[in-house]
Amino acid sequence: MVQSLLEMSRAAEQIASGDLGVELRPRSEKDVMVRALATMVENLRRTTRQIQEAVGVLSSSASEIAASVTQVASGATQTAAAVSETATTVEEVKQTA
């Protein structure tokens, strides 16, 4: 009993430090504490994977948004140049008219 509690304590310390690689094996059907810890670790692993996948999606989306912003900025620069050229042409027409 004491040995089992020490092992659970060590496992809990590993989990608390972020180590989700800990392997927990119940010693019997009645070993509910180890089964609960094992379930907790598996759920934490699953949640971590889901977060990593979401971060990947967000990163991809951010890259796409950055590319769109670059295209919009380029378009705005071209539009500004066209407006400036048009204004110059209007001034030239005014002066020759």
mmCIF file of N, CA, C and O in Angstrom:
data_model
loop_
_atom_site.group_PDB
_atom_site.id
_atom_site.type_symbol
_atom_site.label_atom_id
_atom_site.label_comp_id
_atom_site.label_asym_id
_atom_site.label_seq_id
_atom_site.Cartn_x
_atom_site.Cartn_y
_atom_site.Cartn_z
ATOM 1 N N MET A 1 0.816 -1.188 0.000
ATOM 2 C CA MET A 1 0.000 0.000 0.000
ATOM 3 C C MET A 1 0.868 1.264 0.000
ATOM 4 O O MET A 1 0.613 2.172 -0.770
ATOM 5 N N VAL A 2 1.872 1.289 0.863
ATOM 6 C CA VAL A 2 2.756 2.445 0.938
ATOM 7 C C VAL A 2 3.519 2.608 -0.376
ATOM 8 O O VAL A 2 3.658 3.731 -0.885
ATOM 9 N N GLN A 3 3.985 1.504 -0.928
ATOM 10 C CA GLN A 3 4.719 1.552 -2.200
ATOM 11 C C GLN A 3 3.827 2.125 -3.309
ATOM 12 O O GLN A 3 4.267 2.945 -4.104
ATOM 13 N N SER A 4 2.592 1.700 -3.348
ATOM 14 C CA SER A 4 1.648 2.189 -4.359
ATOM 15 C C SER A 4 1.422 3.692 -4.206
ATOM 16 O O SER A 4 1.401 4.431 -5.194
ATOM 17 N N LEU A 5 1.279 4.149 -2.983
ATOM 18 C CA LEU A 5 1.089 5.587 -2.741
ATOM 19 C C LEU A 5 2.319 6.387 -3.144
ATOM 20 O O LEU A 5 2.204 7.484 -3.703
ATOM 21 N N LEU A 6 3.506 5.846 -2.885
ATOM 22 C CA LEU A 6 4.737 6.526 -3.296
ATOM 23 C C LEU A 6 4.823 6.619 -4.810
ATOM 24 O O LEU A 6 5.215 7.659 -5.366
ATOM 25 N N GLU A 7 4.457 5.542 -5.500
ATOM 26 C CA GLU A 7 4.482 5.556 -6.967
ATOM 27 C C GLU A 7 3.482 6.570 -7.524
ATOM 28 O O GLU A 7 3.790 7.303 -8.463
ATOM 29 N N MET A 8 2.281 6.616 -6.936
ATOM 30 C CA MET A 8 1.286 7.598 -7.377
ATOM 31 C C MET A 8 1.766 9.016 -7.104
ATOM 32 O O MET A 8 1.565 9.918 -7.922
ATOM 33 N N SER A 9 2.416 9.212 -5.972
ATOM 34 C CA SER A 9 2.944 10.528 -5.632
ATOM 35 C C SER A 9 3.996 10.965 -6.641
ATOM 36 O O SER A 9 3.990 12.102 -7.118
ATOM 37 N N ARG A 10 4.915 10.047 -6.998
ATOM 38 C CA ARG A 10 5.946 10.366 -7.999
ATOM 39 C C ARG A 10 5.309 10.676 -9.354
ATOM 40 O O ARG A 10 5.705 11.615 -10.038
ATOM 41 N N ALA A 11 4.319 9.868 -9.711
ATOM 42 C CA ALA A 11 3.629 10.093 -10.981
ATOM 43 C C ALA A 11 2.926 11.448 -10.983
ATOM 44 O O ALA A 11 2.991 12.186 -11.966
ATOM 45 N N ALA A 12 2.275 11.784 -9.875
ATOM 46 C CA ALA A 12 1.595 13.070 -9.768
ATOM 47 C C ALA A 12 2.589 14.226 -9.877
ATOM 48 O O ALA A 12 2.298 15.253 -10.505
ATOM 49 N N GLU A 13 3.768 14.076 -9.304
ATOM 50 C CA GLU A 13 4.802 15.109 -9.408
ATOM 51 C C GLU A 13 5.255 15.267 -10.857
ATOM 52 O O GLU A 13 5.472 16.387 -11.325
ATOM 53 N N GLN A 14 5.424 14.155 -11.566
ATOM 54 C CA GLN A 14 5.813 14.221 -12.969
ATOM 55 C C GLN A 14 4.742 14.940 -13.788
ATOM 56 O O GLN A 14 5.054 15.796 -14.618
ATOM 57 N N ILE A 15 3.487 14.584 -13.544
ATOM 58 C CA ILE A 15 2.383 15.212 -14.264
ATOM 59 C C ILE A 15 2.357 16.706 -13.963
ATOM 60 O O ILE A 15 2.213 17.534 -14.868
ATOM 61 N N ALA A 16 2.529 17.059 -12.704
ATOM 62 C CA ALA A 16 2.515 18.469 -12.298
ATOM 63 C C ALA A 16 3.644 19.256 -12.958
ATOM 64 O O ALA A 16 3.493 20.444 -13.244
ATOM 65 N N SER A 17 4.763 18.589 -13.235
ATOM 66 C CA SER A 17 5.884 19.280 -13.882
ATOM 67 C C SER A 17 5.743 19.313 -15.400
ATOM 68 O O SER A 17 6.617 19.830 -16.097
ATOM 69 N N GLY A 18 4.639 18.748 -15.924
ATOM 70 C CA GLY A 18 4.389 18.818 -17.366
ATOM 71 C C GLY A 18 4.765 17.560 -18.126
ATOM 72 O O GLY A 18 4.634 17.517 -19.346
ATOM 73 N N ASP A 19 5.237 16.545 -17.428
ATOM 74 C CA ASP A 19 5.621 15.290 -18.075
ATOM 75 C C ASP A 19 4.395 14.399 -18.222
ATOM 76 O O ASP A 19 3.960 13.761 -17.279
ATOM 77 N N LEU A 20 3.842 14.368 -19.435
ATOM 78 C CA LEU A 20 2.666 13.541 -19.675
ATOM 79 C C LEU A 20 3.052 12.178 -20.244
ATOM 80 O O LEU A 20 2.199 11.418 -20.676
ATOM 81 N N GLY A 21 4.329 11.865 -20.206
ATOM 82 C CA GLY A 21 4.809 10.577 -20.682
ATOM 83 C C GLY A 21 4.760 9.504 -19.615
ATOM 84 O O GLY A 21 5.138 8.361 -19.857
ATOM 85 N N VAL A 22 4.305 9.864 -18.446
ATOM 86 C CA VAL A 22 4.249 8.924 -17.336
ATOM 87 C C VAL A 22 3.276 7.789 -17.667
ATOM 88 O O VAL A 22 2.225 8.006 -18.240
ATOM 89 N N GLU A 23 3.685 6.568 -17.354
ATOM 90 C CA GLU A 23 2.834 5.394 -17.582
ATOM 91 C C GLU A 23 2.311 4.890 -16.239
ATOM 92 O O GLU A 23 3.088 4.619 -15.332
ATOM 93 N N LEU A 24 1.021 4.789 -16.147
ATOM 94 C CA LEU A 24 0.382 4.333 -14.911
ATOM 95 C C LEU A 24 -0.360 3.040 -15.191
ATOM 96 O O LEU A 24 -1.177 2.974 -16.110
ATOM 97 N N ARG A 25 -0.076 2.027 -14.396
ATOM 98 C CA ARG A 25 -0.730 0.737 -14.558
ATOM 99 C C ARG A 25 -1.384 0.327 -13.237
ATOM 100 O O ARG A 25 -0.685 0.159 -12.233
ATOM 101 N N PRO A 26 -2.699 0.170 -13.282
ATOM 102 C CA PRO A 26 -3.380 -0.269 -12.058
ATOM 103 C C PRO A 26 -2.893 -1.665 -11.638
ATOM 104 O O PRO A 26 -2.602 -2.503 -12.488
ATOM 105 N N ARG A 27 -2.771 -1.869 -10.355
ATOM 106 C CA ARG A 27 -2.317 -3.164 -9.844
ATOM 107 C C ARG A 27 -3.458 -4.165 -9.730
ATOM 108 O O ARG A 27 -3.227 -5.368 -9.677
ATOM 109 N N SER A 28 -4.692 -3.642 -9.679
ATOM 110 C CA SER A 28 -5.851 -4.528 -9.578
ATOM 111 C C SER A 28 -7.085 -3.764 -10.052
ATOM 112 O O SER A 28 -7.015 -2.571 -10.354
ATOM 113 N N GLU A 29 -8.193 -4.441 -10.090
ATOM 114 C CA GLU A 29 -9.462 -3.820 -10.455
ATOM 115 C C GLU A 29 -9.867 -2.749 -9.447
ATOM 116 O O GLU A 29 -10.567 -1.810 -9.776
ATOM 117 N N LYS A 30 -9.412 -2.890 -8.223
ATOM 118 C CA LYS A 30 -9.782 -1.971 -7.162
ATOM 119 C C LYS A 30 -8.883 -0.733 -7.095
ATOM 120 O O LYS A 30 -9.101 0.140 -6.267
ATOM 121 N N ASP A 31 -7.905 -0.670 -7.946
ATOM 122 C CA ASP A 31 -6.937 0.427 -7.922
ATOM 123 C C ASP A 31 -7.515 1.656 -8.641
ATOM 124 O O ASP A 31 -7.042 2.071 -9.694
ATOM 125 N N VAL A 32 -8.539 2.234 -8.043
ATOM 126 C CA VAL A 32 -9.263 3.332 -8.675
ATOM 127 C C VAL A 32 -8.431 4.611 -8.780
ATOM 128 O O VAL A 32 -8.601 5.384 -9.723
ATOM 129 N N MET A 33 -7.557 4.833 -7.831
ATOM 130 C CA MET A 33 -6.743 6.051 -7.864
ATOM 131 C C MET A 33 -5.800 6.045 -9.066
ATOM 132 O O MET A 33 -5.693 7.045 -9.784
ATOM 133 N N VAL A 34 -5.130 4.938 -9.319
ATOM 134 C CA VAL A 34 -4.212 4.867 -10.461
ATOM 135 C C VAL A 34 -5.002 4.961 -11.764
ATOM 136 O O VAL A 34 -4.572 5.630 -12.707
ATOM 137 N N ARG A 35 -6.160 4.310 -11.816
ATOM 138 C CA ARG A 35 -6.978 4.409 -13.029
ATOM 139 C C ARG A 35 -7.439 5.850 -13.259
ATOM 140 O O ARG A 35 -7.444 6.327 -14.393
ATOM 141 N N ALA A 36 -7.782 6.540 -12.200
ATOM 142 C CA ALA A 36 -8.194 7.943 -12.330
ATOM 143 C C ALA A 36 -7.026 8.801 -12.810
ATOM 144 O O ALA A 36 -7.197 9.660 -13.688
ATOM 145 N N LEU A 37 -5.843 8.595 -12.261
ATOM 146 C CA LEU A 37 -4.655 9.339 -12.715
ATOM 147 C C LEU A 37 -4.345 9.019 -14.171
ATOM 148 O O LEU A 37 -4.003 9.915 -14.955
ATOM 149 N N ALA A 38 -4.452 7.746 -14.557
ATOM 150 C CA ALA A 38 -4.183 7.354 -15.940
ATOM 151 C C ALA A 38 -5.179 8.019 -16.887
ATOM 152 O O ALA A 38 -4.800 8.491 -17.970
ATOM 153 N N THR A 39 -6.432 8.074 -16.479
ATOM 154 C CA THR A 39 -7.455 8.740 -17.292
ATOM 155 C C THR A 39 -7.152 10.233 -17.405
ATOM 156 O O THR A 39 -7.269 10.822 -18.485
ATOM 157 N N MET A 40 -6.741 10.835 -16.304
ATOM 158 C CA MET A 40 -6.388 12.252 -16.312
ATOM 159 C C MET A 40 -5.229 12.516 -17.275
ATOM 160 O O MET A 40 -5.278 13.457 -18.075
ATOM 161 N N VAL A 41 -4.210 11.680 -17.231
ATOM 162 C CA VAL A 41 -3.050 11.860 -18.116
ATOM 163 C C VAL A 41 -3.478 11.716 -19.576
ATOM 164 O O VAL A 41 -3.086 12.516 -20.435
ATOM 165 N N GLU A 42 -4.294 10.725 -19.877
ATOM 166 C CA GLU A 42 -4.759 10.533 -21.255
ATOM 167 C C GLU A 42 -5.574 11.730 -21.731
ATOM 168 O O GLU A 42 -5.417 12.196 -22.861
ATOM 169 N N ASN A 43 -6.435 12.250 -20.865
ATOM 170 C CA ASN A 43 -7.217 13.439 -21.225
ATOM 171 C C ASN A 43 -6.318 14.654 -21.436
ATOM 172 O O ASN A 43 -6.558 15.455 -22.346
ATOM 173 N N LEU A 44 -5.301 14.804 -20.609
ATOM 174 C CA LEU A 44 -4.354 15.915 -20.785
ATOM 175 C C LEU A 44 -3.586 15.769 -22.094
ATOM 176 O O LEU A 44 -3.353 16.752 -22.802
ATOM 177 N N ARG A 45 -3.204 14.548 -22.435
ATOM 178 C CA ARG A 45 -2.519 14.308 -23.713
ATOM 179 C C ARG A 45 -3.422 14.688 -24.882
ATOM 180 O O ARG A 45 -2.990 15.339 -25.832
ATOM 181 N N ARG A 46 -4.687 14.258 -24.814
ATOM 182 C CA ARG A 46 -5.640 14.553 -25.880
ATOM 183 C C ARG A 46 -5.838 16.063 -26.011
ATOM 184 O O ARG A 46 -5.829 16.617 -27.116
ATOM 185 N N THR A 47 -6.005 16.731 -24.878
ATOM 186 C CA THR A 47 -6.190 18.176 -24.892
ATOM 187 C C THR A 47 -4.962 18.878 -25.483
ATOM 188 O O THR A 47 -5.090 19.813 -26.278
ATOM 189 N N THR A 48 -3.785 18.402 -25.118
ATOM 190 C CA THR A 48 -2.547 18.984 -25.649
ATOM 191 C C THR A 48 -2.483 18.819 -27.166
ATOM 192 O O THR A 48 -2.119 19.757 -27.895
ATOM 193 N N ARG A 49 -2.840 17.626 -27.665
ATOM 194 C CA ARG A 49 -2.853 17.402 -29.119
ATOM 195 C C ARG A 49 -3.847 18.340 -29.798
ATOM 196 O O ARG A 49 -3.547 18.914 -30.849
ATOM 197 N N GLN A 50 -5.024 18.500 -29.205
ATOM 198 C CA GLN A 50 -6.035 19.375 -29.792
ATOM 199 C C GLN A 50 -5.549 20.825 -29.836
ATOM 200 O O GLN A 50 -5.777 21.533 -30.818
ATOM 201 N N ILE A 51 -4.874 21.242 -28.787
ATOM 202 C CA ILE A 51 -4.331 22.604 -28.755
ATOM 203 C C ILE A 51 -3.262 22.765 -29.827
ATOM 204 O O ILE A 51 -3.226 23.779 -30.535
ATOM 205 N N GLN A 52 -2.392 21.765 -29.976
ATOM 206 C CA GLN A 52 -1.362 21.833 -31.005
ATOM 207 C C GLN A 52 -1.977 21.911 -32.403
ATOM 208 O O GLN A 52 -1.506 22.674 -33.252
ATOM 209 N N GLU A 53 -3.030 21.142 -32.637
ATOM 210 C CA GLU A 53 -3.711 21.201 -33.929
ATOM 211 C C GLU A 53 -4.330 22.576 -34.151
ATOM 212 O O GLU A 53 -4.240 23.136 -35.244
ATOM 213 N N ALA A 54 -4.956 23.134 -33.114
ATOM 214 C CA ALA A 54 -5.568 24.460 -33.224
ATOM 215 C C ALA A 54 -4.515 25.525 -33.490
ATOM 216 O O ALA A 54 -4.738 26.446 -34.288
ATOM 217 N N VAL A 55 -3.358 25.395 -32.861
ATOM 218 C CA VAL A 55 -2.270 26.351 -33.094
ATOM 219 C C VAL A 55 -1.816 26.269 -34.548
ATOM 220 O O VAL A 55 -1.547 27.294 -35.180
ATOM 221 N N GLY A 56 -1.748 25.061 -35.087
ATOM 222 C CA GLY A 56 -1.381 24.894 -36.496
ATOM 223 C C GLY A 56 -2.371 25.581 -37.421
ATOM 224 O O GLY A 56 -1.984 26.260 -38.379
ATOM 225 N N VAL A 57 -3.658 25.424 -37.132
ATOM 226 C CA VAL A 57 -4.696 26.066 -37.938
ATOM 227 C C VAL A 57 -4.591 27.581 -37.821
ATOM 228 O O VAL A 57 -4.669 28.305 -38.819
ATOM 229 N N LEU A 58 -4.403 28.075 -36.603
ATOM 230 C CA LEU A 58 -4.268 29.522 -36.402
ATOM 231 C C LEU A 58 -3.044 30.078 -37.128
ATOM 232 O O LEU A 58 -3.098 31.155 -37.726
ATOM 233 N N SER A 59 -1.957 29.342 -37.084
ATOM 234 C CA SER A 59 -0.740 29.782 -37.764
ATOM 235 C C SER A 59 -0.964 29.872 -39.268
ATOM 236 O O SER A 59 -0.564 30.846 -39.913
ATOM 237 N N SER A 60 -1.611 28.869 -39.812
ATOM 238 C CA SER A 60 -1.918 28.865 -41.238
ATOM 239 C C SER A 60 -2.843 30.030 -41.599
ATOM 240 O O SER A 60 -2.622 30.726 -42.601
ATOM 241 N N SER A 61 -3.843 30.254 -40.769
ATOM 242 C CA SER A 61 -4.773 31.360 -41.008
ATOM 243 C C SER A 61 -4.060 32.704 -40.931
ATOM 244 O O SER A 61 -4.319 33.595 -41.744
ATOM 245 N N ALA A 62 -3.170 32.844 -39.977
ATOM 246 C CA ALA A 62 -2.415 34.100 -39.842
ATOM 247 C C ALA A 62 -1.555 34.343 -41.079
ATOM 248 O O ALA A 62 -1.452 35.477 -41.559
ATOM 249 N N SER A 63 -0.974 33.281 -41.621
ATOM 250 C CA SER A 63 -0.166 33.423 -42.835
ATOM 251 C C SER A 63 -1.029 33.864 -44.012
ATOM 252 O O SER A 63 -0.625 34.722 -44.808
ATOM 253 N N GLU A 64 -2.210 33.286 -44.119
ATOM 254 C CA GLU A 64 -3.121 33.664 -45.206
ATOM 255 C C GLU A 64 -3.569 35.118 -45.056
ATOM 256 O O GLU A 64 -3.644 35.853 -46.042
ATOM 257 N N ILE A 65 -3.847 35.537 -43.835
ATOM 258 C CA ILE A 65 -4.257 36.925 -43.590
ATOM 259 C C ILE A 65 -3.114 37.874 -43.935
ATOM 260 O O ILE A 65 -3.329 38.918 -44.563
ATOM 261 N N ALA A 66 -1.906 37.508 -43.553
ATOM 262 C CA ALA A 66 -0.744 38.355 -43.869
ATOM 263 C C ALA A 66 -0.570 38.497 -45.378
ATOM 264 O O ALA A 66 -0.277 39.591 -45.879
ATOM 265 N N ALA A 67 -0.761 37.402 -46.104
ATOM 266 C CA ALA A 67 -0.645 37.458 -47.566
ATOM 267 C C ALA A 67 -1.729 38.367 -48.144
ATOM 268 O O ALA A 67 -1.466 39.159 -49.068
ATOM 269 N N SER A 68 -2.942 38.285 -47.613
ATOM 270 C CA SER A 68 -4.035 39.140 -48.087
ATOM 271 C C SER A 68 -3.753 40.609 -47.801
ATOM 272 O O SER A 68 -4.002 41.474 -48.647
ATOM 273 N N VAL A 69 -3.222 40.879 -46.615
ATOM 274 C CA VAL A 69 -2.886 42.264 -46.255
ATOM 275 C C VAL A 69 -1.823 42.806 -47.206
ATOM 276 O O VAL A 69 -1.901 43.959 -47.650
ATOM 277 N N THR A 70 -0.843 41.988 -47.545
ATOM 278 C CA THR A 70 0.200 42.409 -48.478
ATOM 279 C C THR A 70 -0.397 42.739 -49.840
ATOM 280 O O THR A 70 -0.038 43.754 -50.460
ATOM 281 N N GLN A 71 -1.337 41.908 -50.306
ATOM 282 C CA GLN A 71 -1.986 42.167 -51.590
ATOM 283 C C GLN A 71 -2.807 43.452 -51.543
ATOM 284 O O GLN A 71 -2.780 44.253 -52.491
ATOM 285 N N VAL A 72 -3.531 43.667 -50.448
ATOM 286 C CA VAL A 72 -4.344 44.882 -50.313
ATOM 287 C C VAL A 72 -3.437 46.112 -50.279
ATOM 288 O O VAL A 72 -3.724 47.132 -50.919
ATOM 289 N N ALA A 73 -2.335 46.016 -49.552
ATOM 290 C CA ALA A 73 -1.398 47.146 -49.476
ATOM 291 C C ALA A 73 -0.820 47.456 -50.853
ATOM 292 O O ALA A 73 -0.684 48.628 -51.231
ATOM 293 N N SER A 74 -0.490 46.422 -51.592
ATOM 294 C CA SER A 74 0.034 46.609 -52.942
ATOM 295 C C SER A 74 -1.011 47.280 -53.827
ATOM 296 O O SER A 74 -0.711 48.207 -54.593
ATOM 297 N N GLY A 75 -2.246 46.823 -53.719
ATOM 298 C CA GLY A 75 -3.337 47.431 -54.485
ATOM 299 C C GLY A 75 -3.543 48.883 -54.105
ATOM 300 O O GLY A 75 -3.791 49.738 -54.972
ATOM 301 N N ALA A 76 -3.449 49.187 -52.830
ATOM 302 C CA ALA A 76 -3.620 50.573 -52.372
ATOM 303 C C ALA A 76 -2.494 51.458 -52.910
ATOM 304 O O ALA A 76 -2.737 52.597 -53.323
ATOM 305 N N THR A 77 -1.290 50.923 -52.944
ATOM 306 C CA THR A 77 -0.157 51.684 -53.485
ATOM 307 C C THR A 77 -0.377 51.967 -54.966
ATOM 308 O O THR A 77 -0.136 53.091 -55.443
ATOM 309 N N GLN A 78 -0.827 50.957 -55.702
ATOM 310 C CA GLN A 78 -1.091 51.143 -57.131
ATOM 311 C C GLN A 78 -2.210 52.151 -57.360
ATOM 312 O O GLN A 78 -2.137 52.997 -58.269
ATOM 313 N N THR A 79 -3.236 52.078 -56.517
ATOM 314 C CA THR A 79 -4.355 53.018 -56.636
ATOM 315 C C THR A 79 -3.891 54.441 -56.347
ATOM 316 O O THR A 79 -4.257 55.388 -57.057
ATOM 317 N N ALA A 80 -3.071 54.604 -55.336
ATOM 318 C CA ALA A 80 -2.549 55.933 -55.001
ATOM 319 C C ALA A 80 -1.716 56.487 -56.147
ATOM 320 O O ALA A 80 -1.814 57.680 -56.484
ATOM 321 N N ALA A 81 -0.913 55.633 -56.759
ATOM 322 C CA ALA A 81 -0.090 56.079 -57.894
ATOM 323 C C ALA A 81 -0.984 56.479 -59.063
ATOM 324 O O ALA A 81 -0.737 57.495 -59.728
ATOM 325 N N ALA A 82 -2.036 55.713 -59.326
ATOM 326 C CA ALA A 82 -2.954 56.031 -60.423
ATOM 327 C C ALA A 82 -3.685 57.340 -60.157
ATOM 328 O O ALA A 82 -3.868 58.162 -61.073
ATOM 329 N N VAL A 83 -4.115 57.558 -58.909
ATOM 330 C CA VAL A 83 -4.798 58.802 -58.558
ATOM 331 C C VAL A 83 -3.849 59.990 -58.731
ATOM 332 O O VAL A 83 -4.226 61.034 -59.271
ATOM 333 N N SER A 84 -2.612 59.833 -58.319
ATOM 334 C CA SER A 84 -1.623 60.905 -58.457
ATOM 335 C C SER A 84 -1.378 61.218 -59.927
ATOM 336 O O SER A 84 -1.312 62.396 -60.329
ATOM 337 N N GLU A 85 -1.271 60.184 -60.721
ATOM 338 C CA GLU A 85 -1.045 60.365 -62.157
ATOM 339 C C GLU A 85 -2.254 61.054 -62.794
ATOM 340 O O GLU A 85 -2.101 61.954 -63.633
ATOM 341 N N THR A 86 -3.441 60.653 -62.379
ATOM 342 C CA THR A 86 -4.661 61.276 -62.906
ATOM 343 C C THR A 86 -4.723 62.744 -62.516
ATOM 344 O O THR A 86 -5.070 63.608 -63.334
ATOM 345 N N ALA A 87 -4.369 63.058 -61.289
ATOM 346 C CA ALA A 87 -4.375 64.447 -60.831
ATOM 347 C C ALA A 87 -3.375 65.276 -61.628
ATOM 348 O O ALA A 87 -3.657 66.419 -62.014
ATOM 349 N N THR A 88 -2.221 64.712 -61.899
ATOM 350 C CA THR A 88 -1.203 65.417 -62.697
ATOM 351 C C THR A 88 -1.733 65.664 -64.102
ATOM 352 O O THR A 88 -1.569 66.766 -64.663
ATOM 353 N N THR A 89 -2.371 64.673 -64.673
ATOM 354 C CA THR A 89 -2.920 64.809 -66.023
ATOM 355 C C THR A 89 -3.999 65.874 -66.054
ATOM 356 O O THR A 89 -4.055 66.696 -66.979
ATOM 357 N N VAL A 90 -4.854 65.906 -65.039
ATOM 358 C CA VAL A 90 -5.913 66.921 -64.962
ATOM 359 C C VAL A 90 -5.295 68.299 -64.889
ATOM 360 O O VAL A 90 -5.751 69.241 -65.570
ATOM 361 N N GLU A 91 -4.238 68.475 -64.113
ATOM 362 C CA GLU A 91 -3.558 69.774 -63.997
ATOM 363 C C GLU A 91 -2.956 70.183 -65.343
ATOM 364 O O GLU A 91 -3.055 71.351 -65.747
ATOM 365 N N GLU A 92 -2.380 69.226 -66.044
ATOM 366 C CA GLU A 92 -1.784 69.517 -67.352
ATOM 367 C C GLU A 92 -2.853 69.926 -68.350
ATOM 368 O O GLU A 92 -2.658 70.865 -69.146
ATOM 369 N N VAL A 93 -3.988 69.245 -68.314
ATOM 370 C CA VAL A 93 -5.100 69.590 -69.227
ATOM 371 C C VAL A 93 -5.617 70.969 -68.893
ATOM 372 O O VAL A 93 -5.935 71.761 -69.802
ATOM 373 N N LYS A 94 -5.735 71.297 -67.618
ATOM 374 C CA LYS A 94 -6.214 72.626 -67.209
ATOM 375 C C LYS A 94 -5.300 73.721 -67.737
ATOM 376 O O LYS A 94 -5.755 74.769 -68.164
ATOM 377 N N GLN A 95 -4.007 73.473 -67.674
ATOM 378 C CA GLN A 95 -3.038 74.494 -68.071
ATOM 379 C C GLN A 95 -3.002 74.669 -69.585
ATOM 380 O O GLN A 95 -2.715 75.758 -70.072
ATOM 381 N N THR A 96 -3.302 73.648 -70.330
ATOM 382 C CA THR A 96 -3.266 73.761 -71.801
ATOM 383 C C THR A 96 -4.613 74.191 -72.361
ATOM 384 O O THR A 96 -4.700 74.541 -73.530
ATOM 385 N N ALA A 97 -5.643 74.164 -71.559
ATOM 386 C CA ALA A 97 -6.984 74.508 -72.059
ATOM 387 C C ALA A 97 -7.246 75.992 -72.061
ATOM 388 O O ALA A 97 -6.693 76.842 -71.550
#
